PDB file of C-alpha atoms in Angstrom:
ATOM      1  CA  MET A   1      24.393 -33.467 -37.051  1.00  0.00           C
ATOM      2  CA  GLY A   2      25.401 -31.360 -34.116  1.00  0.00           C
ATOM      3  CA  ALA A   3      21.886 -29.453 -34.133  1.00  0.00           C
ATOM      4  CA  ASN A   4      19.777 -32.739 -34.259  1.00  0.00           C
ATOM      5  CA  MET A   5      22.304 -34.605 -31.575  1.00  0.00           C
ATOM      6  CA  ALA A   6      21.126 -31.448 -29.238  1.00  0.00           C
ATOM      7  CA  ARG A   7      17.518 -31.584 -30.287  1.00  0.00           C
ATOM      8  CA  ARG A   8      17.521 -35.499 -29.186  1.00  0.00           C
ATOM      9  CA  LEU A   9      19.489 -34.789 -26.156  1.00  0.00           C
ATOM     10  CA  LYS A  10      16.847 -32.034 -25.080  1.00  0.00           C
ATOM     11  CA  ASP A  11      13.877 -34.448 -25.991  1.00  0.00           C
ATOM     12  CA  ARG A  12      15.845 -36.962 -23.547  1.00  0.00           C
ATOM     13  CA  GLN A  13      15.501 -34.667 -20.763  1.00  0.00           C
ATOM     14  CA  PHE A  14      19.087 -33.306 -20.980  1.00  0.00           C
ATOM     15  CA  HIS A  15      19.763 -29.833 -20.186  1.00  0.00           C
ATOM     16  CA  ILE A  16      21.348 -28.244 -23.382  1.00  0.00           C
ATOM     17  CA  THR A  17      23.317 -24.965 -21.796  1.00  0.00           C
ATOM     18  CA  ALA A  18      25.155 -23.218 -24.759  1.00  0.00           C
ATOM     19  CA  VAL A  19      25.994 -23.781 -28.711  1.00  0.00           C
ATOM     20  CA  TYR A  20      28.549 -22.261 -30.604  1.00  0.00           C
ATOM     21  CA  ASP A  21      28.937 -21.943 -34.296  1.00  0.00           C
ATOM     22  CA  THR A  22      31.353 -19.708 -36.412  1.00  0.00           C
ATOM     23  CA  ASN A  23      28.238 -18.614 -38.144  1.00  0.00           C
ATOM     24  CA  ARG A  24      26.627 -16.605 -35.474  1.00  0.00           C
ATOM     25  CA  ALA A  25      23.032 -16.179 -37.025  1.00  0.00           C
ATOM     26  CA  THR A  26      22.719 -20.194 -37.101  1.00  0.00           C
ATOM     27  CA  ALA A  27      24.313 -20.286 -33.424  1.00  0.00           C
ATOM     28  CA  THR A  28      21.295 -17.492 -32.202  1.00  0.00           C
ATOM     29  CA  SER A  29      18.676 -19.282 -34.228  1.00  0.00           C
ATOM     30  CA  PHE A  30      19.202 -22.601 -33.037  1.00  0.00           C
ATOM     31  CA  ALA A  31      19.853 -21.407 -29.260  1.00  0.00           C
ATOM     32  CA  ALA A  32      16.349 -19.973 -29.462  1.00  0.00           C
ATOM     33  CA  GLU A  33      14.851 -23.093 -30.615  1.00  0.00           C
ATOM     34  CA  VAL A  34      16.189 -25.387 -27.747  1.00  0.00           C
ATOM     35  CA  GLY A  35      16.360 -22.719 -25.243  1.00  0.00           C
ATOM     36  CA  CYS A  36      19.643 -22.193 -24.303  1.00  0.00           C
ATOM     37  CA  ALA A  37      22.567 -19.556 -24.599  1.00  0.00           C
ATOM     38  CA  ALA A  38      24.134 -18.778 -28.044  1.00  0.00           C
ATOM     39  CA  ALA A  39      27.763 -18.471 -26.698  1.00  0.00           C
ATOM     40  CA  GLN A  40      30.096 -15.818 -28.565  1.00  0.00           C
ATOM     41  CA  ASP A  41      33.514 -17.518 -27.370  1.00  0.00           C
ATOM     42  CA  LEU A  42      34.045 -21.154 -27.497  1.00  0.00           C
ATOM     43  CA  SER A  43      35.234 -20.771 -23.766  1.00  0.00           C
ATOM     44  CA  GLU A  44      31.752 -19.656 -22.947  1.00  0.00           C
ATOM     45  CA  VAL A  45      30.749 -22.940 -23.738  1.00  0.00           C
ATOM     46  CA  THR A  46      32.886 -24.835 -21.754  1.00  0.00           C
ATOM     47  CA  ALA A  47      32.325 -22.588 -18.755  1.00  0.00           C
ATOM     48  CA  GLU A  48      28.573 -23.222 -19.117  1.00  0.00           C
ATOM     49  CA  SER A  49      28.799 -27.301 -19.406  1.00  0.00           C
ATOM     50  CA  ASP A  50      29.801 -30.357 -17.915  1.00  0.00           C
ATOM     51  CA  VAL A  51      29.976 -32.329 -21.121  1.00  0.00           C
ATOM     52  CA  ILE A  52      30.832 -30.365 -24.480  1.00  0.00           C
ATOM     53  CA  LEU A  53      30.210 -32.294 -27.949  1.00  0.00           C
ATOM     54  CA  THR A  54      32.066 -31.001 -31.188  1.00  0.00           C
ATOM     55  CA  VAL A  55      31.169 -31.952 -34.576  1.00  0.00           C
ATOM     56  CA  VAL A  56      33.407 -29.732 -36.957  1.00  0.00           C
ATOM     57  CA  THR A  57      34.498 -30.039 -40.561  1.00  0.00           C
ATOM     58  CA  ASP A  58      37.895 -31.183 -40.504  1.00  0.00           C
ATOM     59  CA  ASP A  59      41.588 -31.492 -39.038  1.00  0.00           C
ATOM     60  CA  ASN A  60      42.230 -27.428 -39.102  1.00  0.00           C
ATOM     61  CA  ALA A  61      38.798 -26.901 -37.510  1.00  0.00           C
ATOM     62  CA  MET A  62      39.508 -29.268 -34.768  1.00  0.00           C
ATOM     63  CA  ARG A  63      43.108 -28.017 -33.889  1.00  0.00           C
ATOM     64  CA  GLN A  64      41.605 -24.331 -33.943  1.00  0.00           C
ATOM     65  CA  ILE A  65      38.889 -24.973 -31.665  1.00  0.00           C
ATOM     66  CA  PHE A  66      41.134 -26.556 -28.917  1.00  0.00           C
ATOM     67  CA  GLY A  67      44.508 -25.059 -29.580  1.00  0.00           C
ATOM     68  CA  GLY A  68      43.520 -21.948 -31.050  1.00  0.00           C
ATOM     69  CA  THR A  69      45.331 -18.689 -29.741  1.00  0.00           C
ATOM     70  CA  GLY A  70      43.402 -16.902 -27.037  1.00  0.00           C
ATOM     71  CA  ASP A  71      39.666 -18.074 -27.115  1.00  0.00           C
ATOM     72  CA  ASN A  72      39.259 -22.010 -27.395  1.00  0.00           C
ATOM     73  CA  LEU A  73      37.435 -24.850 -25.774  1.00  0.00           C
ATOM     74  CA  LEU A  74      40.181 -25.765 -23.094  1.00  0.00           C
ATOM     75  CA  VAL A  75      40.415 -22.444 -21.447  1.00  0.00           C
ATOM     76  CA  ASN A  76      39.271 -23.176 -17.561  1.00  0.00           C
ATOM     77  CA  ALA A  77      38.454 -26.572 -18.922  1.00  0.00           C
ATOM     78  CA  ARG A  78      39.362 -28.570 -15.855  1.00  0.00           C
ATOM     79  CA  GLY A  79      36.893 -31.352 -15.060  1.00  0.00           C
ATOM     80  CA  LYS A  80      35.271 -31.160 -18.035  1.00  0.00           C
ATOM     81  CA  LEU A  81      34.559 -33.818 -20.542  1.00  0.00           C
ATOM     82  CA  PHE A  82      34.792 -33.421 -24.716  1.00  0.00           C
ATOM     83  CA  VAL A  83      32.964 -35.948 -26.878  1.00  0.00           C
ATOM     84  CA  ASN A  84      34.284 -35.281 -30.503  1.00  0.00           C
ATOM     85  CA  CYS A  85      32.294 -36.684 -33.064  1.00  0.00           C
ATOM     86  CA  ALA A  86      33.890 -35.455 -36.419  1.00  0.00           C
ATOM     87  CA  THR A  87      35.261 -37.494 -38.990  1.00  0.00           C
ATOM     88  CA  ILE A  88      39.123 -36.060 -38.832  1.00  0.00           C
ATOM     89  CA  SER A  89      42.582 -37.726 -38.818  1.00  0.00           C
ATOM     90  CA  PRO A  90      43.475 -40.029 -36.118  1.00  0.00           C
ATOM     91  CA  GLN A  91      46.538 -38.337 -35.106  1.00  0.00           C
ATOM     92  CA  VAL A  92      44.418 -35.064 -34.129  1.00  0.00           C
ATOM     93  CA  HIS A  93      42.254 -37.114 -31.901  1.00  0.00           C
ATOM     94  CA  VAL A  94      45.700 -38.091 -29.859  1.00  0.00           C
ATOM     95  CA  ASP A  95      47.027 -34.825 -30.256  1.00  0.00           C
ATOM     96  CA  VAL A  96      43.660 -33.211 -28.644  1.00  0.00           C
ATOM     97  CA  GLU A  97      43.475 -35.973 -25.982  1.00  0.00           C
ATOM     98  CA  LYS A  98      47.057 -34.748 -24.912  1.00  0.00           C
ATOM     99  CA  LEU A  99      46.162 -31.032 -24.761  1.00  0.00           C
ATOM    100  CA  ALA A 100      42.959 -31.792 -22.753  1.00  0.00           C
ATOM    101  CA  GLU A 101      45.042 -33.885 -20.045  1.00  0.00           C
ATOM    102  CA  LYS A 102      47.158 -30.970 -19.752  1.00  0.00           C
ATOM    103  CA  ALA A 103      44.125 -28.731 -18.924  1.00  0.00           C
ATOM    104  CA  GLY A 104      42.845 -31.367 -16.598  1.00  0.00           C
ATOM    105  CA  ALA A 105      40.060 -32.338 -19.089  1.00  0.00           C
ATOM    106  CA  GLN A 106      38.741 -35.624 -21.092  1.00  0.00           C
ATOM    107  CA  THR A 107      38.114 -36.415 -24.300  1.00  0.00           C
ATOM    108  CA  LEU A 108      36.418 -39.070 -25.970  1.00  0.00           C
ATOM    109  CA  GLU A 109      35.976 -39.696 -29.970  1.00  0.00           C
ATOM    110  CA  ALA A 110      32.647 -40.802 -31.116  1.00  0.00           C
ATOM    111  CA  CYS A 111      32.800 -41.249 -34.693  1.00  0.00           C
ATOM    112  CA  MET A 112      29.633 -41.433 -36.297  1.00  0.00           C
ATOM    113  CA  ALA A 113      28.927 -44.119 -38.983  1.00  0.00           C
ATOM    114  CA  SER A 114      25.127 -42.514 -39.389  1.00  0.00           C
ATOM    115  CA  SER A 115      23.545 -39.530 -41.096  1.00  0.00           C
ATOM    116  CA  ILE A 116      21.112 -36.564 -40.042  1.00  0.00           C
ATOM    117  CA  PRO A 117      17.966 -38.461 -39.511  1.00  0.00           C
ATOM    118  CA  GLN A 118      19.996 -40.997 -37.245  1.00  0.00           C
ATOM    119  CA  ALA A 119      21.220 -38.015 -35.180  1.00  0.00           C
ATOM    120  CA  ARG A 120      17.402 -36.740 -34.724  1.00  0.00           C
ATOM    121  CA  GLU A 121      16.146 -40.400 -33.966  1.00  0.00           C
ATOM    122  CA  GLY A 122      18.883 -41.363 -31.716  1.00  0.00           C
ATOM    123  CA  LYS A 123      20.077 -44.256 -33.774  1.00  0.00           C
ATOM    124  CA  LEU A 124      23.651 -43.310 -34.630  1.00  0.00           C
ATOM    125  CA  TYR A 125      26.161 -46.013 -34.955  1.00  0.00           C
ATOM    126  CA  LEU A 126      29.046 -44.517 -32.735  1.00  0.00           C
ATOM    127  CA  MET A 127      32.766 -45.900 -32.689  1.00  0.00           C
ATOM    128  CA  CYS A 128      34.168 -44.655 -29.433  1.00  0.00           C
ATOM    129  CA  GLY A 129      38.258 -44.170 -28.593  1.00  0.00           C
ATOM    130  CA  GLY A 130      39.995 -42.759 -26.012  1.00  0.00           C
ATOM    131  CA  LYS A 131      40.618 -43.590 -22.196  1.00  0.00           C
ATOM    132  CA  GLU A 132      37.902 -46.275 -20.628  1.00  0.00           C
ATOM    133  CA  GLU A 133      37.052 -43.819 -17.849  1.00  0.00           C
ATOM    134  CA  ALA A 134      35.848 -41.044 -20.203  1.00  0.00           C
ATOM    135  CA  PHE A 135      33.916 -43.654 -22.144  1.00  0.00           C
ATOM    136  CA  HIS A 136      32.033 -44.900 -19.151  1.00  0.00           C
ATOM    137  CA  LYS A 137      31.333 -41.085 -18.130  1.00  0.00           C
ATOM    138  CA  ALA A 138      30.111 -40.551 -21.457  1.00  0.00           C
ATOM    139  CA  ASN A 139      27.936 -43.420 -21.830  1.00  0.00           C
ATOM    140  CA  PRO A 140      24.781 -41.972 -20.334  1.00  0.00           C
ATOM    141  CA  ILE A 141      24.696 -39.698 -23.218  1.00  0.00           C
ATOM    142  CA  LEU A 142      26.028 -41.831 -25.898  1.00  0.00           C
ATOM    143  CA  LYS A 143      23.502 -44.286 -25.425  1.00  0.00           C
ATOM    144  CA  GLU A 144      20.880 -41.596 -25.846  1.00  0.00           C
ATOM    145  CA  LEU A 145      22.465 -40.741 -29.212  1.00  0.00           C
ATOM    146  CA  GLY A 146      23.337 -44.065 -30.623  1.00  0.00           C
ATOM    147  CA  SER A 147      21.411 -47.606 -31.519  1.00  0.00           C
ATOM    148  CA  VAL A 148      25.072 -48.910 -31.241  1.00  0.00           C
ATOM    149  CA  VAL A 149      27.622 -47.741 -29.189  1.00  0.00           C
ATOM    150  CA  ARG A 150      31.094 -49.661 -29.362  1.00  0.00           C
ATOM    151  CA  PHE A 151      34.413 -48.936 -27.757  1.00  0.00           C
ATOM    152  CA  ILE A 152      37.363 -49.429 -30.110  1.00  0.00           C
ATOM    153  CA  GLY A 153      40.354 -48.685 -27.865  1.00  0.00           C
ATOM    154  CA  LYS A 154      42.541 -45.884 -27.504  1.00  0.00           C
ATOM    155  CA  ALA A 155      42.658 -42.304 -28.845  1.00  0.00           C
ATOM    156  CA  GLY A 156      42.744 -42.499 -32.495  1.00  0.00           C
ATOM    157  CA  GLU A 157      41.803 -46.356 -32.959  1.00  0.00           C
ATOM    158  CA  ALA A 158      37.984 -45.278 -33.556  1.00  0.00           C
ATOM    159  CA  ALA A 159      39.128 -42.691 -36.087  1.00  0.00           C
ATOM    160  CA  LYS A 160      40.992 -45.170 -38.115  1.00  0.00           C
ATOM    161  CA  VAL A 161      37.923 -47.504 -38.196  1.00  0.00           C
ATOM    162  CA  LYS A 162      35.624 -44.699 -39.339  1.00  0.00           C
ATOM    163  CA  ALA A 163      38.218 -43.718 -42.085  1.00  0.00           C
ATOM    164  CA  LEU A 164      37.882 -47.676 -43.471  1.00  0.00           C
ATOM    165  CA  VAL A 165      34.080 -47.429 -43.015  1.00  0.00           C
ATOM    166  CA  ASN A 166      33.940 -44.083 -45.208  1.00  0.00           C
ATOM    167  CA  MET A 167      36.595 -45.044 -47.746  1.00  0.00           C
ATOM    168  CA  VAL A 168      34.795 -48.288 -48.534  1.00  0.00           C
ATOM    169  CA  MET A 169      31.384 -46.626 -48.383  1.00  0.00           C
ATOM    170  CA  ASN A 170      32.416 -44.163 -50.776  1.00  0.00           C
ATOM    171  CA  ILE A 171      34.007 -46.938 -53.283  1.00  0.00           C
ATOM    172  CA  ASN A 172      30.428 -48.602 -52.962  1.00  0.00           C
ATOM    173  CA  THR A 173      28.453 -45.120 -53.909  1.00  0.00           C
ATOM    174  CA  ALA A 174      31.021 -44.774 -57.084  1.00  0.00           C
ATOM    175  CA  GLY A 175      30.621 -48.316 -58.397  1.00  0.00           C
ATOM    176  CA  LEU A 176      26.770 -48.043 -57.553  1.00  0.00           C
ATOM    177  CA  ALA A 177      26.618 -44.763 -59.840  1.00  0.00           C
ATOM    178  CA  GLU A 178      28.586 -46.447 -62.584  1.00  0.00           C
ATOM    179  CA  GLY A 179      26.410 -49.458 -62.523  1.00  0.00           C
ATOM    180  CA  LEU A 180      23.139 -47.367 -62.748  1.00  0.00           C
ATOM    181  CA  ALA A 181      24.700 -45.232 -65.353  1.00  0.00           C
ATOM    182  CA  LEU A 182      25.764 -48.309 -67.543  1.00  0.00           C
ATOM    183  CA  GLY A 183      22.285 -49.749 -66.809  1.00  0.00           C
ATOM    184  CA  ALA A 184      20.426 -46.697 -68.492  1.00  0.00           C
ATOM    185  CA  ALA A 185      22.831 -46.396 -71.331  1.00  0.00           C
ATOM    186  CA  LEU A 186      21.753 -50.206 -72.143  1.00  0.00           C
ATOM    187  CA  GLY A 187      18.420 -48.906 -71.906  1.00  0.00           C
ATOM    188  CA  LEU A 188      17.651 -51.045 -68.682  1.00  0.00           C
ATOM    189  CA  ASP A 189      14.679 -50.276 -66.327  1.00  0.00           C
ATOM    190  CA  LEU A 190      16.547 -48.748 -63.344  1.00  0.00           C
ATOM    191  CA  THR A 191      13.929 -49.739 -60.644  1.00  0.00           C
ATOM    192  CA  MET A 192      14.158 -53.275 -61.948  1.00  0.00           C
ATOM    193  CA  LEU A 193      18.040 -53.027 -61.870  1.00  0.00           C
ATOM    194  CA  ARG A 194      17.825 -51.833 -58.254  1.00  0.00           C
ATOM    195  CA  GLU A 195      15.795 -54.583 -57.427  1.00  0.00           C
ATOM    196  CA  VAL A 196      17.921 -57.276 -59.134  1.00  0.00           C
ATOM    197  CA  PHE A 197      20.992 -55.718 -57.344  1.00  0.00           C
ATOM    198  CA  SER A 198      19.409 -55.757 -54.147  1.00  0.00           C
ATOM    199  CA  GLN A 199      18.832 -59.485 -54.624  1.00  0.00           C
ATOM    200  CA  THR A 200      22.277 -60.447 -55.687  1.00  0.00           C
ATOM    201  CA  GLY A 201      26.217 -59.972 -54.784  1.00  0.00           C
ATOM    202  CA  ALA A 202      25.644 -56.305 -55.758  1.00  0.00           C
ATOM    203  CA  ASN A 203      23.496 -55.403 -53.012  1.00  0.00           C
ATOM    204  CA  SER A 204      24.964 -52.938 -50.531  1.00  0.00           C
ATOM    205  CA  ARG A 205      23.875 -50.411 -47.797  1.00  0.00           C
ATOM    206  CA  VAL A 206      24.621 -47.889 -50.172  1.00  0.00           C
ATOM    207  CA  LEU A 207      22.003 -49.284 -52.715  1.00  0.00           C
ATOM    208  CA  GLU A 208      19.710 -48.897 -49.946  1.00  0.00           C
ATOM    209  CA  THR A 209      20.478 -45.328 -48.960  1.00  0.00           C
ATOM    210  CA  ASP A 210      21.612 -43.773 -52.418  1.00  0.00           C
ATOM    211  CA  GLY A 211      20.088 -45.901 -55.288  1.00  0.00           C
ATOM    212  CA  GLU A 212      16.643 -44.555 -55.558  1.00  0.00           C
ATOM    213  CA  ASP A 213      18.176 -40.994 -55.320  1.00  0.00           C
ATOM    214  CA  MET A 214      20.610 -41.669 -58.004  1.00  0.00           C
ATOM    215  CA  GLN A 215      17.900 -42.865 -60.356  1.00  0.00           C
ATOM    216  CA  ASN A 216      15.627 -39.786 -59.473  1.00  0.00           C
ATOM    217  CA  ARG A 217      18.475 -37.428 -59.483  1.00  0.00           C
ATOM    218  CA  GLU A 218      17.714 -36.126 -56.018  1.00  0.00           C
ATOM    219  CA  HIS A 219      20.696 -35.198 -54.462  1.00  0.00           C
ATOM    220  CA  SER A 220      19.486 -33.167 -51.265  1.00  0.00           C
ATOM    221  CA  CYS A 221      22.913 -33.163 -48.970  1.00  0.00           C
ATOM    222  CA  PHE A 222      23.104 -35.764 -46.027  1.00  0.00           C
ATOM    223  CA  PHE A 223      26.733 -36.290 -46.837  1.00  0.00           C
ATOM    224  CA  SER A 224      28.707 -33.770 -49.199  1.00  0.00           C
ATOM    225  CA  ALA A 225      30.630 -35.025 -51.999  1.00  0.00           C
ATOM    226  CA  ALA A 226      33.248 -32.335 -50.278  1.00  0.00           C
ATOM    227  CA  HIS A 227      33.102 -34.418 -47.035  1.00  0.00           C
ATOM    228  CA  ALA A 228      33.424 -37.756 -49.001  1.00  0.00           C
ATOM    229  CA  ALA A 229      36.711 -36.232 -50.629  1.00  0.00           C
ATOM    230  CA  LYS A 230      38.164 -35.399 -47.400  1.00  0.00           C
ATOM    231  CA  ASP A 231      37.280 -38.413 -45.870  1.00  0.00           C
ATOM    232  CA  SER A 232      38.881 -40.903 -48.565  1.00  0.00           C
ATOM    233  CA  SER A 233      42.014 -38.425 -48.138  1.00  0.00           C
ATOM    234  CA  ILE A 234      42.174 -39.720 -44.558  1.00  0.00           C
ATOM    235  CA  ALA A 235      42.120 -43.249 -45.515  1.00  0.00           C
ATOM    236  CA  LEU A 236      44.775 -42.659 -48.213  1.00  0.00           C
ATOM    237  CA  ASP A 237      47.034 -41.192 -45.924  1.00  0.00           C
ATOM    238  CA  LEU A 238      46.762 -43.845 -43.402  1.00  0.00           C
ATOM    239  CA  ALA A 239      47.855 -46.135 -46.532  1.00  0.00           C
ATOM    240  CA  ARG A 240      50.708 -44.034 -47.396  1.00  0.00           C
ATOM    241  CA  GLN A 241      52.139 -43.956 -44.114  1.00  0.00           C
ATOM    242  CA  LEU A 242      52.337 -47.737 -44.347  1.00  0.00           C
ATOM    243  CA  GLY A 243      53.496 -47.869 -48.080  1.00  0.00           C
ATOM    244  CA  LEU A 244      50.304 -49.264 -49.221  1.00  0.00           C
ATOM    245  CA  GLU A 245      48.607 -48.305 -52.852  1.00  0.00           C
ATOM    246  CA  LEU A 246      44.799 -48.192 -52.796  1.00  0.00           C
ATOM    247  CA  PRO A 247      43.724 -47.764 -56.342  1.00  0.00           C
ATOM    248  CA  LEU A 248      40.057 -47.703 -55.932  1.00  0.00           C
ATOM    249  CA  ALA A 249      40.116 -45.332 -53.096  1.00  0.00           C
ATOM    250  CA  ARG A 250      42.109 -43.190 -55.051  1.00  0.00           C
ATOM    251  CA  ALA A 251      40.134 -43.338 -58.132  1.00  0.00           C
ATOM    252  CA  THR A 252      36.955 -42.573 -56.040  1.00  0.00           C
ATOM    253  CA  LYS A 253      38.494 -39.527 -54.064  1.00  0.00           C
ATOM    254  CA  GLU A 254      39.564 -38.427 -57.647  1.00  0.00           C
ATOM    255  CA  GLN A 255      35.872 -38.606 -58.825  1.00  0.00           C
ATOM    256  CA  TYR A 256      34.633 -36.457 -55.717  1.00  0.00           C
ATOM    257  CA  GLU A 257      37.400 -33.764 -56.313  1.00  0.00           C
ATOM    258  CA  ARG A 258      36.358 -33.547 -59.716  1.00  0.00           C
ATOM    259  CA  MET A 259      32.964 -32.982 -58.462  1.00  0.00           C
ATOM    260  CA  ILE A 260      34.255 -30.218 -56.353  1.00  0.00           C
ATOM    261  CA  ALA A 261      36.235 -28.860 -59.313  1.00  0.00           C
ATOM    262  CA  GLU A 262      32.806 -28.610 -61.492  1.00  0.00           C
ATOM    263  CA  GLY A 263      30.942 -26.805 -58.683  1.00  0.00           C
ATOM    264  CA  LEU A 264      29.085 -29.969 -57.373  1.00  0.00           C
ATOM    265  CA  GLY A 265      30.834 -30.525 -53.808  1.00  0.00           C
ATOM    266  CA  GLU A 266      27.657 -29.621 -51.905  1.00  0.00           C
ATOM    267  CA  LEU A 267      25.506 -31.816 -53.558  1.00  0.00           C
ATOM    268  CA  ASP A 268      25.262 -35.365 -51.547  1.00  0.00           C
ATOM    269  CA  LYS A 269      27.694 -37.870 -52.264  1.00  0.00           C
ATOM    270  CA  SER A 270      24.877 -39.696 -54.305  1.00  0.00           C
ATOM    271  CA  GLY A 271      25.525 -36.612 -57.063  1.00  0.00           C
ATOM    272  CA  ILE A 272      28.805 -38.826 -58.084  1.00  0.00           C
ATOM    273  CA  ALA A 273      26.305 -40.253 -60.577  1.00  0.00           C
ATOM    274  CA  GLU A 274      25.882 -36.927 -62.312  1.00  0.00           C
ATOM    275  CA  LEU A 275      29.530 -37.137 -63.600  1.00  0.00           C
ATOM    276  CA  THR A 276      28.726 -40.266 -65.536  1.00  0.00           C
ATOM    277  CA  PHE A 277      25.871 -38.270 -67.003  1.00  0.00           C
ATOM    278  CA  LYS A 278      27.458 -35.074 -67.491  1.00  0.00           C
ATOM    279  CA  ASP A 279      27.242 -35.387 -71.420  1.00  0.00           C
ATOM    280  CA  ARG A 280      23.659 -34.043 -72.623  1.00  0.00           C
ATOM    281  CA  HIS A 281      23.612 -36.451 -75.197  1.00  0.00           C
ATOM    282  CA  LYS A 282      23.827 -39.393 -72.570  1.00  0.00           C
ATOM    283  CA  PRO A 283      20.297 -41.229 -71.996  1.00  0.00           C
ATOM    284  CA  ARG A 284      18.003 -40.186 -69.333  1.00  0.00           C
ATOM    285  CA  LEU A 285      18.313 -41.862 -65.867  1.00  0.00           C
ATOM    286  CA  GLY A 286      14.962 -43.034 -65.202  1.00  0.00           C
ATOM    287  CA  GLY A 287      12.575 -40.388 -66.853  1.00  0.00           C
ATOM    288  CA  GLY A 288      14.552 -37.364 -65.238  1.00  0.00           C
ATOM    289  CA  ASP A 289      15.782 -34.399 -67.012  1.00  0.00           C
ATOM    290  CA  ARG A 290      19.144 -34.481 -69.121  1.00  0.00           C
ATOM    291  CA  VAL A 291      22.186 -33.011 -67.129  1.00  0.00           C
TER     292      VAL A 291
END
């Protein structure tokens, strides 16, 4: 996601000054592509840039890049703006904003409800949270990255919305996988079934993005099962704090955790269909190979 966002901004005449990745080879290769420095330290990215965009894996990674001992992004960060795009817990965004303010910097969460192709095309759906001043400052960049840019509210609020978006998306994905699996077991034509789904109350955005891939057993990763499990956990933690039980979200998370346990965590989330068809004696999906 981060690489395609940088490519998009370079196309739109923004100057990419430095990139950083924990995989040094990845950073070096991409820096050569976009013509910038491959920073060896996080603080070097901050020193070279006015606005720093971050896309990291989880809460721990976010805390490390902003609060790690020694090198971190907030070293000499006064006057800098950090736009943080990862799907992480709302409280972490709140904590990072406080750390940045102590360093004289600003942060904005810009949660993305889109995937890798949309990042390259500047068609992300961006939900933003933080101070309005930071949002307005970041807007010239955000409008080049997103087809929709929404300001949700204070720090943490956009992350709450994103958690719910991904929770519902994951539930829909699991439901679609089971529907197609049952259809195949019944001997139905899955292309016909997907078309009927699309014209009835079974329609969903997930059907459009993942249905054909499920049928064809094509699970090239745009949003991994491991990330789906992590994101469902964020929503479930929010519910737990309020004393709410979310049985569908919990069951879906357990399915994604099962994928991880079976070595399928780096498949796309659409690969959840593989769990239903694990038994090699089950019917084929749309003429594909047996699992």
